[in-house]
């Protein structure tokens, strides 16, 4: 099976998306919502690794 890599532009877009999601979670005042947002980020990262 051929492993396809990311271009620099795709990687930068992924990092921007991740950074935006983290900043959104950091700004969340309600603890339960903050934890939900962080859990979603972690789940998305795990799915990316599993692909």
Short mmCIF file of C-alpha atoms in Angstrom, two decimals:
data_model
loop_
_atom_site.label_atom_id
_atom_site.label_comp_id
_atom_site.label_asym_id
_atom_site.label_seq_id
_atom_site.Cartn_x
_atom_site.Cartn_y
_atom_site.Cartn_z
CA UNK A 1 0.00 0.00 0.00
CA UNK A 2 1.26 3.44 -0.91
CA UNK A 3 1.42 5.91 1.95
CA UNK A 4 0.40 9.40 0.86
CA UNK A 5 1.97 12.27 2.76
CA UNK A 6 0.73 15.80 3.29
CA UNK A 7 2.00 18.78 1.43
CA UNK A 8 3.36 21.64 3.50
CA UNK A 9 0.23 23.63 2.70
CA UNK A 10 -2.05 20.80 3.89
CA UNK A 11 -0.03 20.40 7.08
CA UNK A 12 -0.16 24.14 7.76
CA UNK A 13 -3.93 24.07 7.27
CA UNK A 14 -4.21 21.17 9.72
CA UNK A 15 -2.13 23.04 12.30
CA UNK A 16 -4.24 26.19 11.83
CA UNK A 17 -7.43 24.18 12.33
CA UNK A 18 -6.00 22.55 15.48
CA UNK A 19 -4.75 25.86 16.87
CA UNK A 20 -8.15 27.49 16.29
CA UNK A 21 -9.92 24.64 18.09
CA UNK A 22 -7.48 24.84 21.02
CA UNK A 23 -7.87 28.61 21.33
CA UNK A 24 -11.66 28.17 21.32
CA UNK A 25 -11.39 25.62 24.13
CA UNK A 26 -9.01 27.83 26.12
CA UNK A 27 -11.43 30.78 25.89
CA UNK A 28 -14.39 28.68 27.09
CA UNK A 29 -15.39 29.83 30.56
CA UNK A 30 -17.65 26.92 31.49
CA UNK A 31 -15.57 23.99 32.72
CA UNK A 32 -17.85 21.25 31.37
CA UNK A 33 -17.96 22.79 27.89
CA UNK A 34 -14.18 23.31 27.96
CA UNK A 35 -13.67 19.64 28.77
CA UNK A 36 -16.06 18.61 25.97
CA UNK A 37 -14.18 20.74 23.46
CA UNK A 38 -10.81 19.36 24.55
CA UNK A 39 -12.15 15.80 24.39
CA UNK A 40 -13.39 16.43 20.85
CA UNK A 41 -9.97 17.77 19.82
CA UNK A 42 -8.28 14.71 21.34
CA UNK A 43 -10.75 12.38 19.58
CA UNK A 44 -10.15 14.06 16.23
CA UNK A 45 -6.39 13.78 16.68
CA UNK A 46 -6.71 10.08 17.53
CA UNK A 47 -8.84 9.51 14.42
CA UNK A 48 -6.18 11.26 12.33
CA UNK A 49 -3.52 8.93 13.73
CA UNK A 50 -5.68 5.87 13.09
CA UNK A 51 -6.24 6.75 9.40
#
